[in-house]
Amino acid sequence: TPLQPLIDIVPSNFFHSLSNNGLMLQIIFFAIFFGVCLLFIPTDKSKPVLNFVDGVNEVFLKMVDIVMQAAPWLEMILGKL
């Protein structure tokens, strides 16, 4: 049907969509929908969720930083093998 692409954007199982790279559009849709819903609830209720997301973001940024700093050393070590 003509509406099937729109139906396919909505994830039926969020965790299945996370584990399948072909379903990335479903994850993007969920993230946008989640963010819009956060905008419609009072700030005092959404603050713990926002703090959690900010904390997870900081952890991921630190992980990327560590990998980027270790990359030259790993390249040197693996290049000798």
mmCIF file with all atom_site columns, N, CA and C in Angstrom:
data_model
loop_
_atom_site.group_PDB
_atom_site.id
_atom_site.type_symbol
_atom_site.label_atom_id
_atom_site.label_alt_id
_atom_site.label_comp_id
_atom_site.label_asym_id
_atom_site.label_entity_id
_atom_site.label_seq_id
_atom_site.pdbx_PDB_ins_code
_atom_site.Cartn_x
_atom_site.Cartn_y
_atom_site.Cartn_z
_atom_site.occupancy
_atom_site.B_iso_or_equiv
_atom_site.pdbx_formal_charge
_atom_site.auth_seq_id
_atom_site.auth_comp_id
_atom_site.auth_asym_id
_atom_site.auth_atom_id
_atom_site.pdbx_PDB_model_num
ATOM 1   N N  . THR A 1 1  ? 0.837  -1.184 0.000  1.00 0.00 ? 1  THR A N  1
ATOM 2   C CA . THR A 1 1  ? 0.000  0.000  0.000  1.00 0.00 ? 1  THR A CA 1
ATOM 3   C C  . THR A 1 1  ? 0.877  1.240  0.000  1.00 0.00 ? 1  THR A C  1
ATOM 4   N N  . PRO A 1 2  ? 0.355  2.379  -0.375 1.00 0.00 ? 2  PRO A N  1
ATOM 5   C CA . PRO A 1 2  ? 1.169  3.599  -0.394 1.00 0.00 ? 2  PRO A CA 1
ATOM 6   C C  . PRO A 1 2  ? 1.640  4.045  0.989  1.00 0.00 ? 2  PRO A C  1
ATOM 7   N N  . LEU A 1 3  ? 0.934  3.669  2.041  1.00 0.00 ? 3  LEU A N  1
ATOM 8   C CA . LEU A 1 3  ? 1.314  4.085  3.387  1.00 0.00 ? 3  LEU A CA 1
ATOM 9   C C  . LEU A 1 3  ? 2.289  3.127  4.066  1.00 0.00 ? 3  LEU A C  1
ATOM 10  N N  . GLN A 1 4  ? 2.656  2.049  3.419  1.00 0.00 ? 4  GLN A N  1
ATOM 11  C CA . GLN A 1 4  ? 3.536  1.054  4.035  1.00 0.00 ? 4  GLN A CA 1
ATOM 12  C C  . GLN A 1 4  ? 4.883  1.627  4.464  1.00 0.00 ? 4  GLN A C  1
ATOM 13  N N  . PRO A 1 5  ? 5.529  2.510  3.676  1.00 0.00 ? 5  PRO A N  1
ATOM 14  C CA . PRO A 1 5  ? 6.792  3.091  4.165  1.00 0.00 ? 5  PRO A CA 1
ATOM 15  C C  . PRO A 1 5  ? 6.630  3.862  5.470  1.00 0.00 ? 5  PRO A C  1
ATOM 16  N N  . LEU A 1 6  ? 5.504  4.545  5.645  1.00 0.00 ? 6  LEU A N  1
ATOM 17  C CA . LEU A 1 6  ? 5.272  5.254  6.904  1.00 0.00 ? 6  LEU A CA 1
ATOM 18  C C  . LEU A 1 6  ? 5.058  4.283  8.057  1.00 0.00 ? 6  LEU A C  1
ATOM 19  N N  . ILE A 1 7  ? 4.383  3.196  7.791  1.00 0.00 ? 7  ILE A N  1
ATOM 20  C CA . ILE A 1 7  ? 4.151  2.181  8.823  1.00 0.00 ? 7  ILE A CA 1
ATOM 21  C C  . ILE A 1 7  ? 5.473  1.522  9.212  1.00 0.00 ? 7  ILE A C  1
ATOM 22  N N  . ASP A 1 8  ? 6.357  1.323  8.241  1.00 0.00 ? 8  ASP A N  1
ATOM 23  C CA . ASP A 1 8  ? 7.646  0.674  8.508  1.00 0.00 ? 8  ASP A CA 1
ATOM 24  C C  . ASP A 1 8  ? 8.578  1.551  9.337  1.00 0.00 ? 8  ASP A C  1
ATOM 25  N N  . ILE A 1 9  ? 8.332  2.862  9.385  1.00 0.00 ? 9  ILE A N  1
ATOM 26  C CA . ILE A 1 9  ? 9.183  3.748  10.179 1.00 0.00 ? 9  ILE A CA 1
ATOM 27  C C  . ILE A 1 9  ? 8.968  3.538  11.673 1.00 0.00 ? 9  ILE A C  1
ATOM 28  N N  . VAL A 1 10 ? 7.751  3.176  12.063 1.00 0.00 ? 10 VAL A N  1
ATOM 29  C CA . VAL A 1 10 ? 7.422  2.995  13.479 1.00 0.00 ? 10 VAL A CA 1
ATOM 30  C C  . VAL A 1 10 ? 7.915  1.614  13.926 1.00 0.00 ? 10 VAL A C  1
ATOM 31  N N  . PRO A 1 11 ? 8.802  1.562  14.927 1.00 0.00 ? 11 PRO A N  1
ATOM 32  C CA . PRO A 1 11 ? 9.340  0.263  15.356 1.00 0.00 ? 11 PRO A CA 1
ATOM 33  C C  . PRO A 1 11 ? 8.307  -0.557 16.125 1.00 0.00 ? 11 PRO A C  1
ATOM 34  N N  . SER A 1 12 ? 8.232  -1.832 15.787 1.00 0.00 ? 12 SER A N  1
ATOM 35  C CA . SER A 1 12 ? 7.361  -2.726 16.555 1.00 0.00 ? 12 SER A CA 1
ATOM 36  C C  . SER A 1 12 ? 8.092  -3.247 17.788 1.00 0.00 ? 12 SER A C  1
ATOM 37  N N  . ASN A 1 13 ? 9.425  -3.327 17.708 1.00 0.00 ? 13 ASN A N  1
ATOM 38  C CA . ASN A 1 13 ? 10.242 -3.751 18.835 1.00 0.00 ? 13 ASN A CA 1
ATOM 39  C C  . ASN A 1 13 ? 11.511 -2.891 18.816 1.00 0.00 ? 13 ASN A C  1
ATOM 40  N N  . PHE A 1 14 ? 11.602 -1.982 19.765 1.00 0.00 ? 14 PHE A N  1
ATOM 41  C CA . PHE A 1 14 ? 12.714 -1.031 19.802 1.00 0.00 ? 14 PHE A CA 1
ATOM 42  C C  . PHE A 1 14 ? 14.057 -1.746 19.898 1.00 0.00 ? 14 PHE A C  1
ATOM 43  N N  . PHE A 1 15 ? 14.167 -2.787 20.699 1.00 0.00 ? 15 PHE A N  1
ATOM 44  C CA . PHE A 1 15 ? 15.445 -3.469 20.896 1.00 0.00 ? 15 PHE A CA 1
ATOM 45  C C  . PHE A 1 15 ? 15.858 -4.258 19.656 1.00 0.00 ? 15 PHE A C  1
ATOM 46  N N  . HIS A 1 16 ? 14.889 -4.788 18.937 1.00 0.00 ? 16 HIS A N  1
ATOM 47  C CA . HIS A 1 16 ? 15.215 -5.451 17.669 1.00 0.00 ? 16 HIS A CA 1
ATOM 48  C C  . HIS A 1 16 ? 15.751 -4.426 16.671 1.00 0.00 ? 16 HIS A C  1
ATOM 49  N N  . SER A 1 17 ? 15.141 -3.240 16.654 1.00 0.00 ? 17 SER A N  1
ATOM 50  C CA . SER A 1 17 ? 15.610 -2.180 15.761 1.00 0.00 ? 17 SER A CA 1
ATOM 51  C C  . SER A 1 17 ? 17.025 -1.743 16.114 1.00 0.00 ? 17 SER A C  1
ATOM 52  N N  . LEU A 1 18 ? 17.356 -1.727 17.415 1.00 0.00 ? 18 LEU A N  1
ATOM 53  C CA . LEU A 1 18 ? 18.711 -1.358 17.831 1.00 0.00 ? 18 LEU A CA 1
ATOM 54  C C  . LEU A 1 18 ? 19.749 -2.360 17.353 1.00 0.00 ? 18 LEU A C  1
ATOM 55  N N  . SER A 1 19 ? 19.363 -3.621 17.243 1.00 0.00 ? 19 SER A N  1
ATOM 56  C CA . SER A 1 19 ? 20.324 -4.658 16.877 1.00 0.00 ? 19 SER A CA 1
ATOM 57  C C  . SER A 1 19 ? 20.422 -4.877 15.377 1.00 0.00 ? 19 SER A C  1
ATOM 58  N N  . ASN A 1 20 ? 19.658 -4.147 14.585 1.00 0.00 ? 20 ASN A N  1
ATOM 59  C CA . ASN A 1 20 ? 19.655 -4.345 13.136 1.00 0.00 ? 20 ASN A CA 1
ATOM 60  C C  . ASN A 1 20 ? 19.973 -3.014 12.455 1.00 0.00 ? 20 ASN A C  1
ATOM 61  N N  . ASN A 1 21 ? 21.117 -2.928 11.784 1.00 0.00 ? 21 ASN A N  1
ATOM 62  C CA . ASN A 1 21 ? 21.520 -1.679 11.134 1.00 0.00 ? 21 ASN A CA 1
ATOM 63  C C  . ASN A 1 21 ? 20.567 -1.266 10.015 1.00 0.00 ? 21 ASN A C  1
ATOM 64  N N  . GLY A 1 22 ? 19.837 -2.205 9.456  1.00 0.00 ? 22 GLY A N  1
ATOM 65  C CA . GLY A 1 22 ? 18.895 -1.892 8.394  1.00 0.00 ? 22 GLY A CA 1
ATOM 66  C C  . GLY A 1 22 ? 17.667 -1.153 8.892  1.00 0.00 ? 22 GLY A C  1
ATOM 67  N N  . LEU A 1 23 ? 17.481 -1.100 10.206 1.00 0.00 ? 23 LEU A N  1
ATOM 68  C CA . LEU A 1 23 ? 16.307 -0.451 10.783 1.00 0.00 ? 23 LEU A CA 1
ATOM 69  C C  . LEU A 1 23 ? 16.676 0.863  11.473 1.00 0.00 ? 23 LEU A C  1
ATOM 70  N N  . MET A 1 24 ? 17.730 1.510  11.008 1.00 0.00 ? 24 MET A N  1
ATOM 71  C CA . MET A 1 24 ? 18.205 2.738  11.645 1.00 0.00 ? 24 MET A CA 1
ATOM 72  C C  . MET A 1 24 ? 17.158 3.849  11.592 1.00 0.00 ? 24 MET A C  1
ATOM 73  N N  . LEU A 1 25 ? 16.354 3.890  10.537 1.00 0.00 ? 25 LEU A N  1
ATOM 74  C CA . LEU A 1 25 ? 15.318 4.919  10.437 1.00 0.00 ? 25 LEU A CA 1
ATOM 75  C C  . LEU A 1 25 ? 14.312 4.788  11.580 1.00 0.00 ? 25 LEU A C  1
ATOM 76  N N  . GLN A 1 26 ? 14.036 3.567  12.026 1.00 0.00 ? 26 GLN A N  1
ATOM 77  C CA . GLN A 1 26 ? 13.138 3.366  13.157 1.00 0.00 ? 26 GLN A CA 1
ATOM 78  C C  . GLN A 1 26 ? 13.732 3.943  14.437 1.00 0.00 ? 26 GLN A C  1
ATOM 79  N N  . ILE A 1 27 ? 15.029 3.805  14.623 1.00 0.00 ? 27 ILE A N  1
ATOM 80  C CA . ILE A 1 27 ? 15.694 4.350  15.812 1.00 0.00 ? 27 ILE A CA 1
ATOM 81  C C  . ILE A 1 27 ? 15.655 5.874  15.773 1.00 0.00 ? 27 ILE A C  1
ATOM 82  N N  . ILE A 1 28 ? 15.892 6.455  14.603 1.00 0.00 ? 28 ILE A N  1
ATOM 83  C CA . ILE A 1 28 ? 15.837 7.912  14.475 1.00 0.00 ? 28 ILE A CA 1
ATOM 84  C C  . ILE A 1 28 ? 14.429 8.413  14.757 1.00 0.00 ? 28 ILE A C  1
ATOM 85  N N  . PHE A 1 29 ? 13.418 7.719  14.228 1.00 0.00 ? 29 PHE A N  1
ATOM 86  C CA . PHE A 1 29 ? 12.031 8.098  14.493 1.00 0.00 ? 29 PHE A CA 1
ATOM 87  C C  . PHE A 1 29 ? 11.736 8.034  15.985 1.00 0.00 ? 29 PHE A C  1
ATOM 88  N N  . PHE A 1 30 ? 12.167 6.951  16.639 1.00 0.00 ? 30 PHE A N  1
ATOM 89  C CA . PHE A 1 30 ? 11.918 6.807  18.074 1.00 0.00 ? 30 PHE A CA 1
ATOM 90  C C  . PHE A 1 30 ? 12.599 7.928  18.858 1.00 0.00 ? 30 PHE A C  1
ATOM 91  N N  . ALA A 1 31 ? 13.831 8.267  18.502 1.00 0.00 ? 31 ALA A N  1
ATOM 92  C CA . ALA A 1 31 ? 14.562 9.315  19.223 1.00 0.00 ? 31 ALA A CA 1
ATOM 93  C C  . ALA A 1 31 ? 13.868 10.663 19.075 1.00 0.00 ? 31 ALA A C  1
ATOM 94  N N  . ILE A 1 32 ? 13.423 10.975 17.872 1.00 0.00 ? 32 ILE A N  1
ATOM 95  C CA . ILE A 1 32 ? 12.723 12.245 17.660 1.00 0.00 ? 32 ILE A CA 1
ATOM 96  C C  . ILE A 1 32 ? 11.399 12.250 18.414 1.00 0.00 ? 32 ILE A C  1
ATOM 97  N N  . PHE A 1 33 ? 10.652 11.163 18.339 1.00 0.00 ? 33 PHE A N  1
ATOM 98  C CA . PHE A 1 33 ? 9.370  11.070 19.040 1.00 0.00 ? 33 PHE A CA 1
ATOM 99  C C  . PHE A 1 33 ? 9.559  11.181 20.549 1.00 0.00 ? 33 PHE A C  1
ATOM 100 N N  . PHE A 1 34 ? 10.597 10.519 21.069 1.00 0.00 ? 34 PHE A N  1
ATOM 101 C CA . PHE A 1 34 ? 10.907 10.572 22.498 1.00 0.00 ? 34 PHE A CA 1
ATOM 102 C C  . PHE A 1 34 ? 11.239 11.999 22.920 1.00 0.00 ? 34 PHE A C  1
ATOM 103 N N  . GLY A 1 35 ? 12.050 12.688 22.117 1.00 0.00 ? 35 GLY A N  1
ATOM 104 C CA . GLY A 1 35 ? 12.423 14.066 22.430 1.00 0.00 ? 35 GLY A CA 1
ATOM 105 C C  . GLY A 1 35 ? 11.235 15.019 22.384 1.00 0.00 ? 35 GLY A C  1
ATOM 106 N N  . VAL A 1 36 ? 10.369 14.843 21.403 1.00 0.00 ? 36 VAL A N  1
ATOM 107 C CA . VAL A 1 36 ? 9.176  15.693 21.313 1.00 0.00 ? 36 VAL A CA 1
ATOM 108 C C  . VAL A 1 36 ? 8.266  15.455 22.508 1.00 0.00 ? 36 VAL A C  1
ATOM 109 N N  . CYS A 1 37 ? 8.114  14.203 22.907 1.00 0.00 ? 37 CYS A N  1
ATOM 110 C CA . CYS A 1 37 ? 7.280  13.908 24.078 1.00 0.00 ? 37 CYS A CA 1
ATOM 111 C C  . CYS A 1 37 ? 7.872  14.517 25.347 1.00 0.00 ? 37 CYS A C  1
ATOM 112 N N  . LEU A 1 38 ? 9.195  14.541 25.455 1.00 0.00 ? 38 LEU A N  1
ATOM 113 C CA . LEU A 1 38 ? 9.832  15.184 26.607 1.00 0.00 ? 38 LEU A CA 1
ATOM 114 C C  . LEU A 1 38 ? 9.517  16.681 26.666 1.00 0.00 ? 38 LEU A C  1
ATOM 115 N N  . LEU A 1 39 ? 9.344  17.281 25.503 1.00 0.00 ? 39 LEU A N  1
ATOM 116 C CA . LEU A 1 39 ? 9.020  18.708 25.466 1.00 0.00 ? 39 LEU A CA 1
ATOM 117 C C  . LEU A 1 39 ? 7.626  19.001 26.004 1.00 0.00 ? 39 LEU A C  1
ATOM 118 N N  . PHE A 1 40 ? 6.734  18.038 25.933 1.00 0.00 ? 40 PHE A N  1
ATOM 119 C CA . PHE A 1 40 ? 5.346  18.251 26.323 1.00 0.00 ? 40 PHE A CA 1
ATOM 120 C C  . PHE A 1 40 ? 5.043  17.928 27.779 1.00 0.00 ? 40 PHE A C  1
ATOM 121 N N  . ILE A 1 41 ? 6.034  17.471 28.520 1.00 0.00 ? 41 ILE A N  1
ATOM 122 C CA . ILE A 1 41 ? 5.800  17.212 29.943 1.00 0.00 ? 41 ILE A CA 1
ATOM 123 C C  . ILE A 1 41 ? 6.524  18.281 30.757 1.00 0.00 ? 41 ILE A C  1
ATOM 124 N N  . PRO A 1 42 ? 6.087  18.491 31.990 1.00 0.00 ? 42 PRO A N  1
ATOM 125 C CA . PRO A 1 42 ? 6.722  19.536 32.806 1.00 0.00 ? 42 PRO A CA 1
ATOM 126 C C  . PRO A 1 42 ? 8.210  19.271 33.025 1.00 0.00 ? 42 PRO A C  1
ATOM 127 N N  . THR A 1 43 ? 8.959  20.348 33.144 1.00 0.00 ? 43 THR A N  1
ATOM 128 C CA . THR A 1 43 ? 10.416 20.263 33.286 1.00 0.00 ? 43 THR A CA 1
ATOM 129 C C  . THR A 1 43 ? 10.825 19.468 34.516 1.00 0.00 ? 43 THR A C  1
ATOM 130 N N  . ASP A 1 44 ? 10.101 19.623 35.621 1.00 0.00 ? 44 ASP A N  1
ATOM 131 C CA . ASP A 1 44 ? 10.475 18.886 36.831 1.00 0.00 ? 44 ASP A CA 1
ATOM 132 C C  . ASP A 1 44 ? 10.315 17.384 36.652 1.00 0.00 ? 44 ASP A C  1
ATOM 133 N N  . LYS A 1 45 ? 9.417  16.957 35.776 1.00 0.00 ? 45 LYS A N  1
ATOM 134 C CA . LYS A 1 45 ? 9.243  15.527 35.502 1.00 0.00 ? 45 LYS A CA 1
ATOM 135 C C  . LYS A 1 45 ? 10.262 15.009 34.490 1.00 0.00 ? 45 LYS A C  1
ATOM 136 N N  . SER A 1 46 ? 10.650 15.847 33.539 1.00 0.00 ? 46 SER A N  1
ATOM 137 C CA . SER A 1 46 ? 11.572 15.399 32.496 1.00 0.00 ? 46 SER A CA 1
ATOM 138 C C  . SER A 1 46 ? 13.039 15.538 32.895 1.00 0.00 ? 46 SER A C  1
ATOM 139 N N  . LYS A 1 47 ? 13.324 16.283 33.944 1.00 0.00 ? 47 LYS A N  1
ATOM 140 C CA . LYS A 1 47 ? 14.708 16.554 34.355 1.00 0.00 ? 47 LYS A CA 1
ATOM 141 C C  . LYS A 1 47 ? 15.516 15.286 34.644 1.00 0.00 ? 47 LYS A C  1
ATOM 142 N N  . PRO A 1 48 ? 14.962 14.282 35.367 1.00 0.00 ? 48 PRO A N  1
ATOM 143 C CA . PRO A 1 48 ? 15.761 13.065 35.590 1.00 0.00 ? 48 PRO A CA 1
ATOM 144 C C  . PRO A 1 48 ? 16.121 12.338 34.294 1.00 0.00 ? 48 PRO A C  1
ATOM 145 N N  . VAL A 1 49 ? 15.210 12.326 33.343 1.00 0.00 ? 49 VAL A N  1
ATOM 146 C CA . VAL A 1 49 ? 15.494 11.665 32.062 1.00 0.00 ? 49 VAL A CA 1
ATOM 147 C C  . VAL A 1 49 ? 16.572 12.438 31.317 1.00 0.00 ? 49 VAL A C  1
ATOM 148 N N  . LEU A 1 50 ? 16.463 13.747 31.300 1.00 0.00 ? 50 LEU A N  1
ATOM 149 C CA . LEU A 1 50 ? 17.470 14.567 30.629 1.00 0.00 ? 50 LEU A CA 1
ATOM 150 C C  . LEU A 1 50 ? 18.838 14.430 31.294 1.00 0.00 ? 50 LEU A C  1
ATOM 151 N N  . ASN A 1 51 ? 18.866 14.359 32.619 1.00 0.00 ? 51 ASN A N  1
ATOM 152 C CA . ASN A 1 51 ? 20.135 14.151 33.326 1.00 0.00 ? 51 ASN A CA 1
ATOM 153 C C  . ASN A 1 51 ? 20.747 12.804 32.966 1.00 0.00 ? 51 ASN A C  1
ATOM 154 N N  . PHE A 1 52 ? 19.917 11.774 32.867 1.00 0.00 ? 52 PHE A N  1
ATOM 155 C CA . PHE A 1 52 ? 20.401 10.447 32.490 1.00 0.00 ? 52 PHE A CA 1
ATOM 156 C C  . PHE A 1 52 ? 20.989 10.467 31.080 1.00 0.00 ? 52 PHE A C  1
ATOM 157 N N  . VAL A 1 53 ? 20.263 11.069 30.138 1.00 0.00 ? 53 VAL A N  1
ATOM 158 C CA . VAL A 1 53 ? 20.733 11.129 28.753 1.00 0.00 ? 53 VAL A CA 1
ATOM 159 C C  . VAL A 1 53 ? 22.029 11.940 28.667 1.00 0.00 ? 53 VAL A C  1
ATOM 160 N N  . ASP A 1 54 ? 22.106 13.046 29.407 1.00 0.00 ? 54 ASP A N  1
ATOM 161 C CA . ASP A 1 54 ? 23.342 13.834 29.428 1.00 0.00 ? 54 ASP A CA 1
ATOM 162 C C  . ASP A 1 54 ? 24.507 13.024 29.998 1.00 0.00 ? 54 ASP A C  1
ATOM 163 N N  . GLY A 1 55 ? 24.250 12.244 31.037 1.00 0.00 ? 55 GLY A N  1
ATOM 164 C CA . GLY A 1 55 ? 25.295 11.412 31.624 1.00 0.00 ? 55 GLY A CA 1
ATOM 165 C C  . GLY A 1 55 ? 25.779 10.337 30.667 1.00 0.00 ? 55 GLY A C  1
ATOM 166 N N  . VAL A 1 56 ? 24.858 9.690  29.986 1.00 0.00 ? 56 VAL A N  1
ATOM 167 C CA . VAL A 1 56 ? 25.225 8.662  29.001 1.00 0.00 ? 56 VAL A CA 1
ATOM 168 C C  . VAL A 1 56 ? 26.015 9.299  27.858 1.00 0.00 ? 56 VAL A C  1
ATOM 169 N N  . ASN A 1 57 ? 25.602 10.488 27.438 1.00 0.00 ? 57 ASN A N  1
ATOM 170 C CA . ASN A 1 57 ? 26.317 11.199 26.389 1.00 0.00 ? 57 ASN A CA 1
ATOM 171 C C  . ASN A 1 57 ? 27.760 11.484 26.807 1.00 0.00 ? 57 ASN A C  1
ATOM 172 N N  . GLU A 1 58 ? 27.963 11.911 28.032 1.00 0.00 ? 58 GLU A N  1
ATOM 173 C CA . GLU A 1 58 ? 29.317 12.180 28.526 1.00 0.00 ? 58 GLU A CA 1
ATOM 174 C C  . GLU A 1 58 ? 30.174 10.915 28.532 1.00 0.00 ? 58 GLU A C  1
ATOM 175 N N  . VAL A 1 59 ? 29.571 9.790  28.921 1.00 0.00 ? 59 VAL A N  1
ATOM 176 C CA . VAL A 1 59 ? 30.311 8.522  28.923 1.00 0.00 ? 59 VAL A CA 1
ATOM 177 C C  . VAL A 1 59 ? 30.722 8.147  27.504 1.00 0.00 ? 59 VAL A C  1
ATOM 178 N N  . PHE A 1 60 ? 29.795 8.257  26.545 1.00 0.00 ? 60 PHE A N  1
ATOM 179 C CA . PHE A 1 60 ? 30.118 7.915  25.156 1.00 0.00 ? 60 PHE A CA 1
ATOM 180 C C  . PHE A 1 60 ? 31.195 8.835  24.593 1.00 0.00 ? 60 PHE A C  1
ATOM 181 N N  . LEU A 1 61 ? 31.131 10.127 24.917 1.00 0.00 ? 61 LEU A N  1
ATOM 182 C CA . LEU A 1 61 ? 32.165 11.046 24.450 1.00 0.00 ? 61 LEU A CA 1
ATOM 183 C C  . LEU A 1 61 ? 33.526 10.694 25.038 1.00 0.00 ? 61 LEU A C  1
ATOM 184 N N  . LYS A 1 62 ? 33.563 10.287 26.298 1.00 0.00 ? 62 LYS A N  1
ATOM 185 C CA . LYS A 1 62 ? 34.828 9.893  26.918 1.00 0.00 ? 62 LYS A CA 1
ATOM 186 C C  . LYS A 1 62 ? 35.360 8.609  26.282 1.00 0.00 ? 62 LYS A C  1
ATOM 187 N N  . MET A 1 63 ? 34.465 7.677  25.957 1.00 0.00 ? 63 MET A N  1
ATOM 188 C CA . MET A 1 63 ? 34.887 6.450  25.286 1.00 0.00 ? 63 MET A CA 1
ATOM 189 C C  . MET A 1 63 ? 35.527 6.760  23.930 1.00 0.00 ? 63 MET A C  1
ATOM 190 N N  . VAL A 1 64 ? 34.913 7.649  23.166 1.00 0.00 ? 64 VAL A N  1
ATOM 191 C CA . VAL A 1 64 ? 35.459 8.037  21.867 1.00 0.00 ? 64 VAL A CA 1
ATOM 192 C C  . VAL A 1 64 ? 36.813 8.722  22.059 1.00 0.00 ? 64 VAL A C  1
ATOM 193 N N  . ASP A 1 65 ? 36.917 9.560  23.071 1.00 0.00 ? 65 ASP A N  1
ATOM 194 C CA . ASP A 1 65 ? 38.174 10.255 23.358 1.00 0.00 ? 65 ASP A CA 1
ATOM 195 C C  . ASP A 1 65 ? 39.293 9.262  23.662 1.00 0.00 ? 65 ASP A C  1
ATOM 196 N N  . ILE A 1 66 ? 39.000 8.273  24.479 1.00 0.00 ? 66 ILE A N  1
ATOM 197 C CA . ILE A 1 66 ? 40.012 7.266  24.835 1.00 0.00 ? 66 ILE A CA 1
ATOM 198 C C  . ILE A 1 66 ? 40.431 6.459  23.614 1.00 0.00 ? 66 ILE A C  1
ATOM 199 N N  . VAL A 1 67 ? 39.471 6.075  22.789 1.00 0.00 ? 67 VAL A N  1
ATOM 200 C CA . VAL A 1 67 ? 39.799 5.306  21.586 1.00 0.00 ? 67 VAL A CA 1
ATOM 201 C C  . VAL A 1 67 ? 40.647 6.145  20.636 1.00 0.00 ? 67 VAL A C  1
ATOM 202 N N  . MET A 1 68 ? 40.314 7.422  20.485 1.00 0.00 ? 68 MET A N  1
ATOM 203 C CA . MET A 1 68 ? 41.093 8.284  19.597 1.00 0.00 ? 68 MET A CA 1
ATOM 204 C C  . MET A 1 68 ? 42.510 8.504  20.122 1.00 0.00 ? 68 MET A C  1
ATOM 205 N N  . GLN A 1 69 ? 42.670 8.610  21.432 1.00 0.00 ? 69 GLN A N  1
ATOM 206 C CA . GLN A 1 69 ? 44.006 8.783  21.995 1.00 0.00 ? 69 GLN A CA 1
ATOM 207 C C  . GLN A 1 69 ? 44.824 7.495  21.900 1.00 0.00 ? 69 GLN A C  1
ATOM 208 N N  . ALA A 1 70 ? 44.154 6.348  21.957 1.00 0.00 ? 70 ALA A N  1
ATOM 209 C CA . ALA A 1 70 ? 44.857 5.065  21.898 1.00 0.00 ? 70 ALA A CA 1
ATOM 210 C C  . ALA A 1 70 ? 45.133 4.614  20.467 1.00 0.00 ? 70 ALA A C  1
ATOM 211 N N  . ALA A 1 71 ? 44.467 5.197  19.487 1.00 0.00 ? 71 ALA A N  1
ATOM 212 C CA . ALA A 1 71 ? 44.594 4.748  18.101 1.00 0.00 ? 71 ALA A CA 1
ATOM 213 C C  . ALA A 1 71 ? 46.031 4.758  17.588 1.00 0.00 ? 71 ALA A C  1
ATOM 214 N N  . PRO A 1 72 ? 46.808 5.803  17.791 1.00 0.00 ? 72 PRO A N  1
ATOM 215 C CA . PRO A 1 72 ? 48.193 5.759  17.285 1.00 0.00 ? 72 PRO A CA 1
ATOM 216 C C  . PRO A 1 72 ? 49.022 4.643  17.933 1.00 0.00 ? 72 PRO A C  1
ATOM 217 N N  . TRP A 1 73 ? 48.815 4.423  19.216 1.00 0.00 ? 73 TRP A N  1
ATOM 218 C CA . TRP A 1 73 ? 49.557 3.366  19.899 1.00 0.00 ? 73 TRP A CA 1
ATOM 219 C C  . TRP A 1 73 ? 49.137 1.999  19.383 1.00 0.00 ? 73 TRP A C  1
ATOM 220 N N  . LEU A 1 74 ? 47.840 1.814  19.188 1.00 0.00 ? 74 LEU A N  1
ATOM 221 C CA . LEU A 1 74 ? 47.365 0.531  18.685 1.00 0.00 ? 74 LEU A CA 1
ATOM 222 C C  . LEU A 1 74 ? 47.853 0.290  17.263 1.00 0.00 ? 74 LEU A C  1
ATOM 223 N N  . GLU A 1 75 ? 47.885 1.334  16.451 1.00 0.00 ? 75 GLU A N  1
ATOM 224 C CA . GLU A 1 75 ? 48.381 1.192  15.093 1.00 0.00 ? 75 GLU A CA 1
ATOM 225 C C  . GLU A 1 75 ? 49.860 0.811  15.095 1.00 0.00 ? 75 GLU A C  1
ATOM 226 N N  . MET A 1 76 ? 50.636 1.421  16.005 1.00 0.00 ? 76 MET A N  1
ATOM 227 C CA . MET A 1 76 ? 52.056 1.116  16.088 1.00 0.00 ? 76 MET A CA 1
ATOM 228 C C  . MET A 1 76 ? 52.263 -0.331 16.545 1.00 0.00 ? 76 MET A C  1
ATOM 229 N N  . ILE A 1 77 ? 51.486 -0.766 17.541 1.00 0.00 ? 77 ILE A N  1
ATOM 230 C CA . ILE A 1 77 ? 51.613 -2.126 18.079 1.00 0.00 ? 77 ILE A CA 1
ATOM 231 C C  . ILE A 1 77 ? 51.165 -3.140 17.053 1.00 0.00 ? 77 ILE A C  1
ATOM 232 N N  . LEU A 1 78 ? 50.026 -2.915 16.444 1.00 0.00 ? 78 LEU A N  1
ATOM 233 C CA . LEU A 1 78 ? 49.496 -3.870 15.472 1.00 0.00 ? 78 LEU A CA 1
ATOM 234 C C  . LEU A 1 78 ? 50.305 -3.867 14.184 1.00 0.00 ? 78 LEU A C  1
ATOM 235 N N  . GLY A 1 79 ? 50.930 -2.750 13.860 1.00 0.00 ? 79 GLY A N  1
ATOM 236 C CA . GLY A 1 79 ? 51.759 -2.688 12.658 1.00 0.00 ? 79 GLY A CA 1
ATOM 237 C C  . GLY A 1 79 ? 53.000 -3.543 12.782 1.00 0.00 ? 79 GLY A C  1
ATOM 238 N N  . LYS A 1 80 ? 53.485 -3.797 13.997 1.00 0.00 ? 80 LYS A N  1
ATOM 239 C CA . LYS A 1 80 ? 54.686 -4.606 14.223 1.00 0.00 ? 80 LYS A CA 1
ATOM 240 C C  . LYS A 1 80 ? 54.382 -6.094 14.221 1.00 0.00 ? 80 LYS A C  1
ATOM 241 N N  . LEU A 1 81 ? 53.102 -6.449 14.334 1.00 0.00 ? 81 LEU A N  1
ATOM 242 C CA . LEU A 1 81 ? 52.750 -7.878 14.394 1.00 0.00 ? 81 LEU A CA 1
ATOM 243 C C  . LEU A 1 81 ? 52.747 -8.509 13.061 1.00 0.00 ? 81 LEU A C  1
#
